[in-house]
mmCIF file of C-alpha atoms and ligand atoms in Angstrom:
data_model
loop_
_atom_site.group_PDB
_atom_site.id
_atom_site.type_symbol
_atom_site.label_atom_id
_atom_site.label_comp_id
_atom_site.label_asym_id
_atom_site.label_seq_id
_atom_site.Cartn_x
_atom_site.Cartn_y
_atom_site.Cartn_z
ATOM 1 C CA MET A 1 0.000 0.000 0.000
ATOM 2 C CA ALA A 2 1.498 3.350 -1.008
ATOM 3 C CA ILE A 3 -0.365 6.586 -0.567
ATOM 4 C CA GLN A 4 -0.247 8.741 -3.693
ATOM 5 C CA LYS A 5 -3.526 10.589 -3.788
ATOM 6 C CA VAL A 6 -5.060 12.155 -0.691
ATOM 7 C CA GLY A 7 -8.605 13.422 -0.258
ATOM 8 C CA VAL A 8 -9.327 15.989 2.440
ATOM 9 C CA VAL A 9 -12.918 16.633 3.477
ATOM 10 C CA GLY A 10 -13.338 20.123 4.905
ATOM 11 C CA CYS A 11 -11.357 23.181 3.834
ATOM 12 C CA GLY A 12 -11.689 25.295 6.977
ATOM 13 C CA LEU A 13 -8.812 26.171 9.288
ATOM 14 C CA MET A 14 -7.687 22.565 9.831
ATOM 15 C CA GLY A 15 -8.703 21.037 6.485
ATOM 16 C CA SER A 16 -6.976 23.728 4.419
ATOM 17 C CA GLY A 17 -3.812 23.316 6.496
ATOM 18 C CA ILE A 18 -3.899 19.535 6.032
ATOM 19 C CA ALA A 19 -4.471 19.914 2.279
ATOM 20 C CA GLN A 20 -1.583 22.381 2.075
ATOM 21 C CA VAL A 21 0.926 20.123 3.854
ATOM 22 C CA CYS A 22 -0.178 17.091 1.776
ATOM 23 C CA ALA A 23 0.323 18.988 -1.510
ATOM 24 C CA GLN A 24 3.629 20.423 -0.272
ATOM 25 C CA ALA A 25 4.806 16.905 0.591
ATOM 26 C CA GLY A 26 4.210 15.827 -3.033
ATOM 27 C CA PHE A 27 0.809 14.114 -2.749
ATOM 28 C CA THR A 28 -1.887 14.748 -5.331
ATOM 29 C CA THR A 29 -4.550 16.307 -3.123
ATOM 30 C CA VAL A 30 -8.266 16.897 -3.587
ATOM 31 C CA VAL A 31 -10.016 18.992 -0.967
ATOM 32 C CA ARG A 32 -13.776 19.078 -0.716
ATOM 33 C CA GLU A 33 -16.055 21.691 0.831
ATOM 34 C CA VAL A 34 -19.830 21.954 0.757
ATOM 35 C CA SER A 35 -19.998 25.148 -1.357
ATOM 36 C CA ALA A 36 -17.914 26.793 -4.091
ATOM 37 C CA GLU A 37 -17.497 29.864 -1.824
ATOM 38 C CA LEU A 38 -15.963 27.757 0.967
ATOM 39 C CA VAL A 39 -13.663 25.948 -1.507
ATOM 40 C CA GLU A 40 -12.492 29.327 -2.808
ATOM 41 C CA LYS A 41 -12.005 30.744 0.703
ATOM 42 C CA GLY A 42 -9.926 27.712 1.773
ATOM 43 C CA LEU A 43 -7.784 27.708 -1.365
ATOM 44 C CA LYS A 44 -7.206 31.470 -1.025
ATOM 45 C CA GLY A 45 -5.874 30.893 2.498
ATOM 46 C CA ILE A 46 -3.485 28.222 1.181
ATOM 47 C CA GLU A 47 -2.415 30.541 -1.651
ATOM 48 C CA LYS A 48 -1.649 33.258 0.934
ATOM 49 C CA ASN A 49 0.416 30.852 3.076
ATOM 50 C CA LEU A 50 2.395 29.657 0.030
ATOM 51 C CA ALA A 51 2.984 33.252 -1.103
ATOM 52 C CA ARG A 52 4.353 34.026 2.382
ATOM 53 C CA LEU A 53 6.780 31.102 2.042
ATOM 54 C CA VAL A 54 7.945 32.455 -1.344
ATOM 55 C CA GLU A 55 8.418 35.932 0.197
ATOM 56 C CA LYS A 56 10.516 34.401 2.983
ATOM 57 C CA GLY A 57 12.560 32.443 0.434
ATOM 58 C CA THR A 58 11.542 29.009 1.836
ATOM 59 C CA LEU A 59 9.696 28.108 -1.371
ATOM 60 C CA THR A 60 10.556 29.037 -4.958
ATOM 61 C CA GLU A 61 7.897 30.478 -7.255
ATOM 62 C CA ALA A 62 8.251 27.340 -9.428
ATOM 63 C CA ALA A 63 7.785 25.003 -6.431
ATOM 64 C CA LYS A 64 4.731 27.009 -5.397
ATOM 65 C CA GLY A 65 3.290 26.433 -8.871
ATOM 66 C CA GLU A 66 3.927 22.700 -8.532
ATOM 67 C CA VAL A 67 2.203 22.599 -5.123
ATOM 68 C CA ARG A 68 -0.816 24.442 -6.544
ATOM 69 C CA GLY A 69 -0.804 22.039 -9.507
ATOM 70 C CA ARG A 70 -1.124 19.068 -7.140
ATOM 71 C CA LEU A 71 -4.021 20.654 -5.271
ATOM 72 C CA LYS A 72 -7.608 20.656 -6.480
ATOM 73 C CA GLY A 73 -10.737 21.962 -4.792
ATOM 74 C CA THR A 74 -14.168 20.420 -5.292
ATOM 75 C CA THR A 75 -17.686 20.415 -3.909
ATOM 76 C CA SER A 76 -18.298 16.835 -5.006
ATOM 77 C CA LEU A 77 -17.513 13.822 -2.808
ATOM 78 C CA ASP A 78 -17.350 11.794 -6.022
ATOM 79 C CA ASP A 79 -14.007 13.444 -6.851
ATOM 80 C CA LEU A 80 -12.502 11.675 -3.827
ATOM 81 C CA LYS A 81 -13.397 8.145 -4.870
ATOM 82 C CA ASP A 82 -9.975 7.266 -6.316
ATOM 83 C CA CYS A 83 -7.984 8.574 -3.342
ATOM 84 C CA ASP A 84 -5.731 6.178 -1.414
ATOM 85 C CA LEU A 85 -6.373 8.034 1.831
ATOM 86 C CA ILE A 86 -9.187 10.343 2.906
ATOM 87 C CA VAL A 87 -8.666 12.675 5.868
ATOM 88 C CA GLU A 88 -11.800 14.209 7.346
ATOM 89 C CA ALA A 89 -11.629 17.638 9.013
ATOM 90 C CA ILE A 90 -15.261 18.743 9.209
ATOM 91 C CA ILE A 91 -17.446 19.954 12.076
ATOM 92 C CA GLU A 92 -16.945 18.120 15.418
ATOM 93 C CA GLN A 93 -20.332 16.423 15.438
ATOM 94 C CA LEU A 94 -20.467 12.663 15.634
ATOM 95 C CA PRO A 95 -23.661 12.130 13.555
ATOM 96 C CA VAL A 96 -22.325 14.389 10.766
ATOM 97 C CA LYS A 97 -18.972 12.594 10.689
ATOM 98 C CA ARG A 98 -20.650 9.173 10.726
ATOM 99 C CA GLU A 99 -22.940 10.167 7.865
ATOM 100 C CA LEU A 100 -19.973 11.415 5.827
ATOM 101 C CA PHE A 101 -17.941 8.241 6.350
ATOM 102 C CA GLY A 102 -20.986 6.088 5.633
ATOM 103 C CA ALA A 103 -21.276 7.816 2.237
ATOM 104 C CA LEU A 104 -17.515 7.588 1.558
ATOM 105 C CA ASP A 105 -17.569 3.892 2.451
ATOM 106 C CA LYS A 106 -20.058 3.239 -0.345
ATOM 107 C CA LEU A 107 -18.144 5.433 -2.783
ATOM 108 C CA CYS A 108 -14.540 4.284 -2.276
ATOM 109 C CA PRO A 109 -12.905 0.940 -3.011
ATOM 110 C CA PRO A 110 -12.276 -1.267 0.050
ATOM 111 C CA GLU A 111 -8.512 -0.483 0.082
ATOM 112 C CA THR A 112 -8.969 3.257 0.694
ATOM 113 C CA VAL A 113 -7.799 4.246 4.173
ATOM 114 C CA PHE A 114 -10.014 6.612 6.166
ATOM 115 C CA ALA A 115 -8.752 9.021 8.823
ATOM 116 C CA SER A 116 -10.457 11.540 11.079
ATOM 117 C CA ASN A 117 -8.835 14.696 12.429
ATOM 118 C CA THR A 118 -11.242 14.741 15.375
ATOM 119 C CA SER A 119 -9.742 16.197 18.546
ATOM 120 C CA SER A 120 -11.872 14.366 21.061
ATOM 121 C CA LEU A 121 -14.526 12.105 19.540
ATOM 122 C CA THR A 122 -13.911 8.357 19.679
ATOM 123 C CA ILE A 123 -12.366 7.094 16.446
ATOM 124 C CA THR A 124 -13.932 3.669 17.056
ATOM 125 C CA GLU A 125 -17.426 5.172 17.042
ATOM 126 C CA ILE A 126 -16.823 7.096 13.802
ATOM 127 C CA ALA A 127 -15.240 4.020 12.168
ATOM 128 C CA ALA A 128 -18.262 1.930 13.153
ATOM 129 C CA ALA A 129 -20.281 3.836 10.533
ATOM 130 C CA THR A 130 -18.197 2.042 7.868
ATOM 131 C CA LYS A 131 -17.501 -1.537 6.857
ATOM 132 C CA ARG A 132 -13.720 -0.935 7.091
ATOM 133 C CA PRO A 133 -12.869 -0.248 10.764
ATOM 134 C CA GLN A 134 -9.572 -2.091 10.166
ATOM 135 C CA ARG A 135 -8.608 0.619 7.655
ATOM 136 C CA PHE A 136 -9.575 3.519 9.903
ATOM 137 C CA VAL A 137 -7.265 5.686 12.030
ATOM 138 C CA GLY A 138 -7.149 9.077 13.679
ATOM 139 C CA LEU A 139 -4.761 11.669 12.245
ATOM 140 C CA HIS A 140 -4.901 14.579 14.657
ATOM 141 C CA PHE A 141 -3.133 17.739 13.466
ATOM 142 C CA PHE A 142 -2.514 20.979 15.380
ATOM 143 C CA ASN A 143 -3.346 24.576 14.593
ATOM 144 C CA PRO A 144 -1.710 26.180 12.599
ATOM 145 C CA VAL A 145 -1.191 22.924 10.679
ATOM 146 C CA PRO A 146 1.611 24.143 8.374
ATOM 147 C CA VAL A 147 3.620 25.265 11.440
ATOM 148 C CA MET A 148 2.970 22.723 14.192
ATOM 149 C CA LYS A 149 5.311 19.768 13.887
ATOM 150 C CA LEU A 150 3.139 17.098 15.497
ATOM 151 C CA VAL A 151 0.575 14.618 14.238
ATOM 152 C CA GLU A 152 -1.066 12.129 16.589
ATOM 153 C CA VAL A 153 -1.648 8.834 14.794
ATOM 154 C CA VAL A 154 -4.494 7.118 16.586
ATOM 155 C CA LYS A 155 -4.986 3.363 16.590
ATOM 156 C CA THR A 156 -8.256 1.726 17.597
ATOM 157 C CA ILE A 157 -8.660 -1.863 18.751
ATOM 158 C CA SER A 158 -9.788 -2.653 15.177
ATOM 159 C CA THR A 159 -7.040 -0.903 13.166
ATOM 160 C CA ASP A 160 -4.916 -3.268 11.054
ATOM 161 C CA PRO A 161 -1.280 -2.913 12.282
ATOM 162 C CA ALA A 162 0.005 -2.683 8.660
ATOM 163 C CA VAL A 163 -2.403 0.174 7.893
ATOM 164 C CA TYR A 164 -1.380 1.869 11.132
ATOM 165 C CA GLU A 165 2.350 1.676 10.316
ATOM 166 C CA GLU A 166 1.645 3.093 6.837
ATOM 167 C CA MET A 167 -0.140 6.023 8.465
ATOM 168 C CA VAL A 168 2.788 6.625 10.842
ATOM 169 C CA ARG A 169 5.064 6.739 7.756
ATOM 170 C CA PHE A 170 2.578 9.039 6.017
ATOM 171 C CA GLY A 171 2.736 11.480 8.976
ATOM 172 C CA ALA A 172 6.538 11.529 8.703
ATOM 173 C CA LYS A 173 6.333 12.115 4.924
ATOM 174 C CA LEU A 174 4.303 15.258 5.687
ATOM 175 C CA GLY A 175 7.320 16.539 7.626
ATOM 176 C CA LYS A 176 5.575 16.020 10.961
ATOM 177 C CA THR A 177 6.713 14.034 13.968
ATOM 178 C CA PRO A 178 4.128 11.271 14.290
ATOM 179 C CA VAL A 179 3.304 10.075 17.793
ATOM 180 C CA ARG A 180 1.443 6.864 18.490
ATOM 181 C CA ALA A 181 -1.709 7.266 20.534
ATOM 182 C CA SER A 182 -4.519 4.945 21.488
ATOM 183 C CA ASP A 183 -8.181 5.796 20.950
ATOM 184 C CA SER A 184 -8.665 7.286 24.412
ATOM 185 C CA GLY A 185 -10.627 10.557 24.799
ATOM 186 C CA GLY A 186 -8.426 13.526 23.805
ATOM 187 C CA PHE A 187 -5.539 11.193 22.809
ATOM 188 C CA ILE A 188 -2.232 12.517 24.252
ATOM 189 C CA VAL A 189 -2.230 16.276 23.683
ATOM 190 C CA ASN A 190 -5.771 17.163 24.698
ATOM 191 C CA ARG A 191 -5.617 14.741 27.645
ATOM 192 C CA LEU A 192 -2.932 17.058 29.071
ATOM 193 C CA LEU A 193 -3.774 20.390 27.420
ATOM 194 C CA VAL A 194 -7.509 20.590 28.188
ATOM 195 C CA PRO A 195 -7.202 20.239 32.018
ATOM 196 C CA TYR A 196 -4.383 22.848 31.918
ATOM 197 C CA LEU A 197 -6.549 25.341 30.002
ATOM 198 C CA LEU A 198 -9.566 24.685 32.241
ATOM 199 C CA ASP A 199 -7.363 25.119 35.342
ATOM 200 C CA ALA A 200 -6.231 28.512 34.066
ATOM 201 C CA ILE A 201 -9.906 29.582 33.902
ATOM 202 C CA ARG A 202 -10.500 28.208 37.418
ATOM 203 C CA ALA A 203 -7.461 30.174 38.662
ATOM 204 C CA LEU A 204 -8.938 33.318 37.088
ATOM 205 C CA GLU A 205 -12.352 32.596 38.662
ATOM 206 C CA GLU A 206 -10.682 32.215 42.070
ATOM 207 C CA GLY A 207 -8.783 35.501 41.707
ATOM 208 C CA VAL A 208 -5.332 33.891 41.673
ATOM 209 C CA GLY A 209 -4.235 36.339 38.964
ATOM 210 C CA SER A 210 -5.485 38.439 36.068
ATOM 211 C CA VAL A 211 -5.773 37.293 32.438
ATOM 212 C CA VAL A 212 -2.521 39.054 31.539
ATOM 213 C CA ASP A 213 -0.622 37.942 34.656
ATOM 214 C CA ILE A 214 -1.622 34.289 34.212
ATOM 215 C CA ASP A 215 -0.717 34.466 30.496
ATOM 216 C CA ASN A 216 2.637 36.096 31.230
ATOM 217 C CA SER A 217 3.361 33.567 33.987
ATOM 218 C CA MET A 218 3.151 30.582 31.655
ATOM 219 C CA LYS A 219 4.744 32.399 28.709
ATOM 220 C CA LEU A 220 7.701 33.901 30.520
ATOM 221 C CA GLY A 221 7.982 31.478 33.432
ATOM 222 C CA CYS A 222 7.676 28.273 31.437
ATOM 223 C CA GLY A 223 8.599 29.328 27.902
ATOM 224 C CA TYR A 224 5.199 28.487 26.390
ATOM 225 C CA PRO A 225 4.685 30.309 23.057
ATOM 226 C CA MET A 226 1.257 31.560 24.203
ATOM 227 C CA GLY A 227 -0.258 31.929 27.654
ATOM 228 C CA PRO A 228 -3.370 29.824 28.387
ATOM 229 C CA PHE A 229 -5.902 32.611 27.695
ATOM 230 C CA THR A 230 -4.272 33.606 24.411
ATOM 231 C CA LEU A 231 -4.263 29.929 23.463
ATOM 232 C CA LEU A 232 -7.901 29.472 24.537
ATOM 233 C CA ASP A 233 -8.897 32.415 22.311
ATOM 234 C CA PHE A 234 -6.761 30.975 19.488
ATOM 235 C CA VAL A 235 -8.250 27.451 19.714
ATOM 236 C CA GLY A 236 -11.793 28.814 20.248
ATOM 237 C CA LEU A 237 -13.751 28.816 23.503
ATOM 238 C CA ASP A 238 -16.652 26.944 21.878
ATOM 239 C CA THR A 239 -14.219 24.257 20.681
ATOM 240 C CA THR A 240 -12.589 23.948 24.116
ATOM 241 C CA TYR A 241 -16.008 23.822 25.817
ATOM 242 C CA TYR A 242 -17.147 21.114 23.412
ATOM 243 C CA ILE A 243 -13.970 19.031 23.880
ATOM 244 C CA SER A 244 -14.224 19.356 27.676
ATOM 245 C CA GLN A 245 -17.807 18.078 27.593
ATOM 246 C CA ILE A 246 -16.825 15.022 25.542
ATOM 247 C CA MET A 247 -13.843 14.299 27.791
ATOM 248 C CA PHE A 248 -15.931 14.749 30.950
ATOM 249 C CA GLU A 249 -18.487 12.350 29.512
ATOM 250 C CA GLU A 250 -15.692 9.830 28.811
ATOM 251 C CA PHE A 251 -13.783 10.018 32.130
ATOM 252 C CA LYS A 252 -16.312 11.543 34.586
ATOM 253 C CA GLU A 253 -13.394 13.406 36.172
ATOM 254 C CA LYS A 254 -13.670 16.939 37.565
ATOM 255 C CA ARG A 255 -10.495 18.106 35.823
ATOM 256 C CA PHE A 256 -12.301 17.823 32.466
ATOM 257 C CA ALA A 257 -15.432 19.671 33.666
ATOM 258 C CA ALA A 258 -15.990 23.084 32.065
ATOM 259 C CA PRO A 259 -15.709 25.959 34.574
ATOM 260 C CA PRO A 260 -18.915 28.083 34.818
ATOM 261 C CA LEU A 261 -17.133 31.120 33.315
ATOM 262 C CA LEU A 262 -16.237 29.182 30.149
ATOM 263 C CA LYS A 263 -19.833 28.028 29.742
ATOM 264 C CA ARG A 264 -21.168 31.571 30.166
ATOM 265 C CA MET A 265 -18.674 33.044 27.706
ATOM 266 C CA VAL A 266 -19.682 30.479 25.072
ATOM 267 C CA LEU A 267 -23.390 31.092 25.771
ATOM 268 C CA ALA A 268 -22.735 34.826 25.301
ATOM 269 C CA GLY A 269 -21.061 34.154 21.948
ATOM 270 C CA TRP A 270 -17.574 35.052 23.210
ATOM 271 C CA ASN A 271 -15.820 32.311 21.288
ATOM 272 C CA GLY A 272 -12.335 33.800 21.186
ATOM 273 C CA LYS A 273 -10.321 35.424 18.423
ATOM 274 C CA LYS A 274 -12.626 34.283 15.585
ATOM 275 C CA SER A 275 -15.629 36.033 17.185
ATOM 276 C CA GLY A 276 -13.659 39.173 18.098
ATOM 277 C CA ARG A 277 -13.957 38.554 21.844
ATOM 278 C CA GLY A 278 -12.869 35.938 24.337
ATOM 279 C CA PHE A 279 -10.490 36.523 27.216
ATOM 280 C CA TYR A 280 -9.238 39.419 25.088
ATOM 281 C CA ASP A 281 -11.086 41.978 22.949
ATOM 282 C CA TYR A 282 -9.839 41.858 19.353
ATOM 283 C CA SER A 283 -11.509 45.078 18.073
ATOM 284 C CA ASP A 284 -7.956 46.152 17.251
ATOM 285 C CA PRO A 285 -6.515 42.775 16.144
ATOM 286 C CA ALA A 286 -2.910 43.967 16.383
ATOM 287 C CA ASN A 287 -3.426 45.060 19.972
ATOM 288 C CA PRO A 288 -5.777 42.697 21.873
ATOM 289 C CA LYS A 289 -7.080 44.122 25.171
ATOM 290 C CA PRO A 290 -7.645 41.819 28.160
ATOM 291 C CA ILE A 291 -11.238 41.641 29.386
ATOM 292 C CA GLN A 292 -11.790 42.785 32.993
ATOM 293 C CA PHE A 293 -14.107 40.264 34.656
HETATM 294 N N1 3HC B 301 -0.403 29.457 8.873
HETATM 295 C C1 3HC B 301 0.843 29.283 8.382
HETATM 296 N N2 3HC B 301 1.949 29.792 8.985
HETATM 297 C C2 3HC B 301 1.777 30.522 10.104
HETATM 298 C C3 3HC B 301 0.503 30.744 10.660
HETATM 299 C C4 3HC B 301 -0.615 30.181 9.996
HETATM 300 N N3 3HC B 301 -1.862 30.334 10.459
HETATM 301 N N4 3HC B 301 0.649 31.499 11.780
HETATM 302 C C5 3HC B 301 1.972 31.728 11.928
HETATM 303 N N5 3HC B 301 2.650 31.138 10.918
HETATM 304 C C6 3HC B 301 4.100 31.114 10.738
HETATM 305 C C7 3HC B 301 4.676 32.498 10.471
HETATM 306 O O1 3HC B 301 4.693 32.779 9.085
HETATM 307 C C8 3HC B 301 6.077 32.384 11.041
HETATM 308 O O2 3HC B 301 6.922 31.711 10.120
HETATM 309 P P1 3HC B 301 8.540 31.968 10.116
HETATM 310 O O3 3HC B 301 9.060 31.680 11.473
HETATM 311 O O4 3HC B 301 9.039 31.027 9.072
HETATM 312 O O5 3HC B 301 8.670 33.426 9.746
HETATM 313 C C9 3HC B 301 5.909 31.445 12.230
HETATM 314 O O6 3HC B 301 4.688 30.721 12.004
HETATM 315 C C10 3HC B 301 5.823 32.193 13.531
HETATM 316 O O7 3HC B 301 4.742 33.118 13.425
HETATM 317 P P2 3HC B 301 4.736 34.587 14.056
HETATM 318 O O8 3HC B 301 6.153 35.124 14.087
HETATM 319 O O9 3HC B 301 3.711 35.401 13.346
HETATM 320 O O10 3HC B 301 4.149 34.423 15.510
HETATM 321 P P3 3HC B 301 4.646 33.515 16.686
HETATM 322 O O11 3HC B 301 6.120 33.391 16.760
HETATM 323 O O12 3HC B 301 3.907 34.039 17.856
HETATM 324 O O13 3HC B 301 4.067 32.070 16.333
HETATM 325 C C11 3HC B 301 2.410 30.428 16.586
HETATM 326 C C12 3HC B 301 2.726 31.853 16.122
HETATM 327 C C13 3HC B 301 3.141 29.429 15.717
HETATM 328 C C14 3HC B 301 0.909 30.262 16.441
HETATM 329 C C15 3HC B 301 2.899 30.298 18.089
HETATM 330 O O14 3HC B 301 2.380 31.350 18.860
HETATM 331 C C16 3HC B 301 2.500 28.982 18.708
HETATM 332 O O15 3HC B 301 3.141 27.973 18.526
HETATM 333 N N6 3HC B 301 1.413 29.014 19.518
HETATM 334 C C17 3HC B 301 0.868 27.824 20.148
HETATM 335 C C18 3HC B 301 -0.033 27.118 19.162
HETATM 336 C C19 3HC B 301 -0.570 25.858 19.729
HETATM 337 O O16 3HC B 301 -0.388 25.499 20.884
HETATM 338 N N7 3HC B 301 -1.290 25.167 18.866
HETATM 339 C C20 3HC B 301 -1.971 23.930 19.243
HETATM 340 C C21 3HC B 301 -3.355 24.266 19.644
HETATM 341 S S1 3HC B 301 -4.211 22.836 20.216
HETATM 342 C C22 3HC B 301 -4.806 22.119 18.826
HETATM 343 O O17 3HC B 301 -4.677 22.598 17.727
HETATM 344 C C23 3HC B 301 -5.517 20.838 19.059
HETATM 345 C C24 3HC B 301 -6.991 20.969 19.010
HETATM 346 O O18 3HC B 301 -7.512 19.673 19.095
HETATM 347 C C25 3HC B 301 -7.555 21.824 20.115
#
């Protein structure tokens, strides 16, 4: 089994990043979105990233042309039927993912490998919507995908070991460091990251420090690239809230329970950077202002 053609379903923040790194690594890549506008938006983002690489001198203009030549956008699932691997990066809703993979299962030959980029849903449960759970893995990438060097390769109790090893090699071919993780809620990164982020909110609720002081503490005291509140706004408060609910459901442990403040911020539509407001106000994006609670 050798992966040559990759299908990516979803061309949002994660899907476009995955499509970009696949095309840059030399794979023929087809990325599918539900509307022509979303395909165009995703491809424009990739184009911008590639142009930045050319500006910086990391990519030649000719190589950029080759990458773009390997990358095709579509609104039709049918265009993915001859892919060797399909990576899904759509909305984090189990029924929607199961429906998508059910349709792909009927469309693709039995050899095609399926992967989900879910951050917290159970791969086993998504794979159960298909007749090929042995050819199903998790490939969990990190935002921003072109920059972050990690991919979690997730094995379920049904995954064929040969398929799994091929996926570990695929992760390395993308220029990422693949880590092996089992299909346990949140895998490795979110198992550790989510309680840390939720604890930062609890510390804020308890008055341990301000948004800026807690952020600076972890940034300057521990060398983290972003403090927890900047990272929460970057990941999305709705996303973090959703992941915490799934992980709490899985483990029934308090450390995964969403703090009341997080729930209220999400209910108020304060979803972080993408909504213009989270723990910081992004009215002036170059100069975010911490919210006083
Ligand atoms: N796409 C492509 N490239 C990007 C980018 C993007 N969206 N954002 C930044 N970059 C590139 C820049 O071009 C720059 O490249 P260069 O070094 O070659 O010039 C490099 O990244 C650094 O960018 P900046 O100088 O603008 O800014 P920073 O030094 O602050 O880095 C960052 C930005 C890489 C986002 C850094 O702050 C960081 O690593 N933050 C932590 C991100 C993180 O933890 N991500 C994981 C989130 S958890 C997750 O995704 C899992 C999910 O399940 C929740």
